[in-house]
Amino acid sequence: MGRAGAAAVIPGLALLWAVGLGSAAPSPPRLRLSFQELQAWHGLQTFSLERTCCYQALLVDEERGRLFVGAENHVASLNLDNISKRAKKLAWPAPVEWREECNWAGKDIGTECMNFVKLLHAYNRTHLLACGTGAFHPTCAFVEVGHRAEEPVLRLDPGRIEDGKGKSPYDPRHRAASVLVGEELYSGVAADLMGRDFTIFRSLGQRPSLRTEP
Ligand SMILES: *[C@@H]1O[C@H](CO)[C@@H](O)[C@H](O)[C@H]1NC(C)=O
Ligand SMILES: *[C@@H]1O[C@H](CO)[C@@H](O)[C@H](O)[C@H]1NC(C)=O
């Protein structure tokens, strides 16, 4: 066996050994940079929205040169070349009634009874599909983003608000895994308020909604 062969076998054995011990730790990265180091090198541009948090949904749109961001009560559209330039934001809070209901149910009005945007998908040539927790009242909407890169648009389509149950989680602490196939959304979420019933849902599109059995 040549040297290369032997070299290949040894890491293989080391890996088996590590798996055998139940501790297959990922190899450490060769280069580790702290946030401060990145900032010091000017290679980093930061963006944050006022009075919001939790940038949980990100969608890169290379065609329009935008990065769409779903956050607490907001959707933002950033310029991919320079995120400080011509950033747009859209406020999408939960209605007061939903926030009050959420508060009566014992949730915190200031931290939980908000619309945390969890899902962003490119729906068609002009619109995104966005879904959020809606203060424990999951909701989805279509966001108009326009046709062209030169004229960034960001507008909620008031004519079409969809029920977001089975699409977005209720609880801001929960995540959703989702994919849009044509006009159909497949979403893996906790489908109940308590976060115990995890299912995969198929919704939107022409066919009836469907979910996996509990
Ligand atoms: C990004 O845009 C901001 C605001 O227009 C500008 O001040 C800054 O110099 C730009 N940065 C780069 C790297 O072009
Ligand atoms: C995209 O979808 C939205 C929401 O259903 C609709 O209003 C709009 O007309 C559609 N645009 C195109 C180009 O199909």
Coordinates of C-alpha atoms and ligand atoms in Angstrom, one line a residue:
M1 CA 0.0 0.0 0.0
G2 CA 1.4 3.4 -1.0
R3 CA 1.7 6.3 1.4
A4 CA -1.4 8.0 0.2
G5 CA -3.4 4.8 0.8
A6 CA -2.0 4.5 4.3
A7 CA -2.8 8.1 5.0
A8 CA -6.3 7.6 3.9
V9 CA -6.8 4.5 6.1
I10 CA -5.5 6.1 9.3
P11 CA -8.1 9.0 9.4
G12 CA -10.6 6.3 8.5
L13 CA -9.7 4.3 11.5
A14 CA -9.6 7.4 13.7
L15 CA -13.1 8.2 12.6
L16 CA -14.3 4.7 13.3
W17 CA -12.8 4.8 16.7
A18 CA -14.4 8.2 17.4
V19 CA -17.8 6.9 16.2
G20 CA -17.3 3.8 18.3
L21 CA -16.9 5.9 21.4
G22 CA -19.9 7.9 20.4
S23 CA -18.0 11.2 20.1
A24 CA -17.6 11.9 16.4
A25 CA -16.8 15.5 17.0
P26 CA -16.6 17.6 13.7
S27 CA -13.0 18.6 12.8
P28 CA -12.2 22.1 14.0
P29 CA -12.3 24.8 11.3
R30 CA -8.8 25.8 10.0
L31 CA -9.5 29.5 10.3
R32 CA -11.5 30.9 13.1
L33 CA -12.5 34.6 13.1
S34 CA -14.2 36.4 15.9
F35 CA -16.9 39.0 15.2
Q36 CA -14.5 41.7 16.5
E37 CA -11.8 40.6 14.1
L38 CA -14.1 40.7 11.1
Q39 CA -15.3 44.1 12.1
A40 CA -11.7 45.3 12.5
W41 CA -10.9 44.2 9.0
H42 CA -13.7 46.2 7.5
G43 CA -14.8 43.2 5.6
L44 CA -18.1 43.1 7.5
Q45 CA -21.2 45.1 7.0
T46 CA -23.9 44.8 9.6
F47 CA -27.5 45.6 9.4
S48 CA -30.1 45.7 12.1
L49 CA -33.7 47.0 12.2
E50 CA -34.8 49.2 15.0
R51 CA -37.3 47.7 17.5
T52 CA -37.1 44.2 16.1
C53 CA -35.2 41.1 16.6
C54 CA -34.9 37.5 15.5
Y55 CA -33.9 37.4 11.9
Q56 CA -35.2 33.9 11.4
A57 CA -36.1 33.7 7.7
L58 CA -33.6 34.5 5.0
L59 CA -34.1 34.4 1.3
V60 CA -31.5 35.2 -1.3
D61 CA -32.9 36.5 -4.5
E62 CA -30.0 36.8 -7.0
E63 CA -32.2 37.8 -9.9
R64 CA -33.3 41.0 -8.1
G65 CA -30.0 41.3 -6.1
R66 CA -31.9 41.3 -2.8
L67 CA -31.7 39.5 0.5
F68 CA -35.1 39.2 2.1
V69 CA -35.2 38.9 5.8
G70 CA -38.1 37.9 8.1
A71 CA -37.9 39.3 11.6
E72 CA -40.2 40.2 14.5
N73 CA -43.1 42.2 13.0
H74 CA -41.1 43.0 9.9
V75 CA -39.9 41.8 6.5
A76 CA -36.9 43.6 5.1
S77 CA -35.4 43.7 1.7
L78 CA -31.6 44.4 1.6
N79 CA -29.3 45.1 -1.3
L80 CA -27.1 42.0 -1.8
D81 CA -24.1 44.2 -3.0
N82 CA -24.3 46.5 0.0
I83 CA -26.8 45.8 2.7
S84 CA -26.7 49.4 4.0
K85 CA -27.9 50.8 0.7
R86 CA -31.5 51.2 -0.2
A87 CA -32.7 48.8 2.4
K88 CA -36.5 48.6 2.6
K89 CA -38.6 47.4 5.4
L90 CA -42.2 46.4 5.7
A91 CA -44.0 46.5 9.0
W92 CA -46.2 43.4 9.5
P93 CA -47.4 43.4 13.1
A94 CA -50.1 41.1 14.5
P95 CA -53.6 42.8 14.9
V96 CA -54.4 44.1 18.4
E97 CA -57.2 41.5 18.9
W98 CA -54.8 38.6 18.3
R99 CA -52.2 40.2 20.6
E100 CA -54.8 40.5 23.4
E101 CA -56.0 37.0 22.9
C102 CA -52.4 35.8 23.1
N103 CA -52.0 37.8 26.3
W104 CA -55.2 36.3 27.9
A105 CA -53.8 32.9 27.1
G106 CA -51.0 33.7 29.4
K107 CA -48.3 34.6 27.0
D108 CA -46.1 37.6 27.3
I109 CA -47.4 40.6 25.4
G110 CA -44.0 42.2 24.9
T111 CA -42.0 39.2 23.9
E112 CA -44.3 36.5 22.6
C113 CA -47.5 38.1 21.3
M114 CA -45.8 39.5 18.2
N115 CA -45.7 38.3 14.6
F116 CA -42.4 36.5 14.2
V117 CA -41.8 35.9 10.5
K118 CA -40.7 32.3 10.2
L119 CA -41.0 31.5 6.5
L120 CA -40.2 33.3 3.3
H121 CA -40.4 31.8 -0.1
A122 CA -40.3 33.1 -3.7
Y123 CA -43.9 32.4 -4.7
N124 CA -44.0 33.7 -8.3
R125 CA -42.4 36.3 -10.4
T126 CA -43.8 39.2 -8.4
H127 CA -44.6 37.9 -4.9
L128 CA -43.1 36.3 -1.9
L129 CA -45.0 34.1 0.5
A130 CA -44.4 35.0 4.1
C131 CA -45.7 33.3 7.2
G132 CA -45.4 34.2 10.8
T133 CA -46.5 33.3 14.3
G134 CA -49.1 36.2 14.4
A135 CA -49.1 36.4 18.2
F136 CA -49.9 32.6 18.5
H137 CA -52.3 33.0 15.6
P138 CA -50.2 31.7 12.6
T139 CA -50.8 33.8 9.5
C140 CA -49.4 34.0 5.9
A141 CA -49.4 36.8 3.4
F142 CA -48.2 37.6 0.0
V143 CA -45.5 40.3 -0.3
E144 CA -45.1 42.1 -3.6
V145 CA -41.5 42.6 -4.5
G146 CA -41.9 43.8 -8.1
H147 CA -40.4 42.6 -11.3
R148 CA -37.1 44.3 -11.6
A149 CA -33.9 44.9 -9.6
E150 CA -33.8 48.6 -10.3
E151 CA -37.1 49.3 -8.7
P152 CA -37.2 47.5 -5.4
V153 CA -40.8 47.2 -4.1
L154 CA -41.9 45.7 -0.8
R155 CA -45.6 45.8 -0.1
L156 CA -48.0 43.5 1.7
D157 CA -50.9 42.4 -0.5
P158 CA -53.9 43.2 1.6
G159 CA -56.3 41.2 -0.6
R160 CA -54.8 37.9 0.3
I161 CA -54.1 37.0 3.9
E162 CA -54.0 33.2 4.5
D163 CA -54.5 31.1 7.6
G164 CA -51.1 30.1 8.6
K165 CA -51.9 27.1 10.8
G166 CA -49.8 24.2 9.7
K167 CA -47.5 26.5 7.9
S168 CA -45.9 28.6 10.6
P169 CA -45.5 27.5 14.2
Y170 CA -47.5 29.3 17.0
D171 CA -44.6 29.7 19.3
P172 CA -41.8 32.0 18.4
R173 CA -39.3 29.5 20.0
H174 CA -40.3 26.9 17.4
R175 CA -38.8 26.6 14.0
A176 CA -40.5 25.5 10.7
A177 CA -38.9 23.5 8.0
S178 CA -40.6 24.2 4.7
V179 CA -40.3 24.0 0.9
L180 CA -42.5 25.5 -1.8
V181 CA -43.0 23.1 -4.7
G182 CA -44.8 25.0 -7.5
E183 CA -47.8 26.5 -5.6
E184 CA -47.8 24.0 -2.9
L185 CA -46.2 24.5 0.5
Y186 CA -44.8 21.6 2.5
S187 CA -44.2 22.7 6.1
G188 CA -42.9 20.7 9.1
V189 CA -44.2 22.5 12.2
A190 CA -45.8 22.1 15.5
A191 CA -49.5 22.3 14.5
D192 CA -50.9 23.0 17.9
L193 CA -50.6 25.8 20.5
M194 CA -48.8 23.6 23.0
G195 CA -46.2 22.6 20.5
R196 CA -46.7 18.8 21.0
D197 CA -48.2 17.8 17.7
F198 CA -45.4 17.9 15.1
T199 CA -46.5 17.2 11.6
I200 CA -45.8 17.8 7.9
F201 CA -48.5 19.7 6.1
R202 CA -49.2 20.2 2.5
S203 CA -51.2 23.4 1.8
L204 CA -51.9 26.2 -0.7
G205 CA -52.2 25.1 -4.4
Q206 CA -55.2 23.5 -5.9
R207 CA -55.3 20.2 -4.1
P208 CA -56.9 19.9 -0.6
S209 CA -54.6 20.4 2.4
L210 CA -53.1 17.2 3.8
R211 CA -51.2 16.4 6.9
T212 CA -49.3 13.4 8.3
E213 CA -51.1 11.3 10.9
P214 CA -50.4 12.3 14.5
Ligands
LIG1 C1 -22.7 51.0 1.3 O1 -23.7 52.0 1.3 C2 -23.6 53.0 2.3 C3 -24.8 53.9 2.3 O2 -25.1 54.3 1.0 C4 -22.2 53.8 2.1 O3 -22.1 54.7 3.0 C5 -21.1 52.8 2.1 O4 -19.9 53.4 1.7 C6 -21.3 51.6 1.1 N1 -20.3 50.6 1.3 C7 -19.7 50.1 0.2 C8 -18.6 49.1 0.6 O5 -19.9 50.3 -0.9
LIG2 C1 -48.3 36.1 -7.8 O1 -49.2 35.8 -6.7 C2 -49.9 36.8 -6.2 C3 -50.7 36.2 -5.0 O2 -51.5 35.2 -5.3 C4 -50.9 37.4 -7.2 O3 -51.6 38.4 -6.7 C5 -50.1 37.9 -8.4 O4 -50.9 38.3 -9.4 C6 -49.2 36.7 -8.9 N1 -48.3 37.3 -9.9 C7 -48.0 36.6 -11.1 C8 -47.0 37.3 -12.0 O5 -48.5 35.6 -11.4

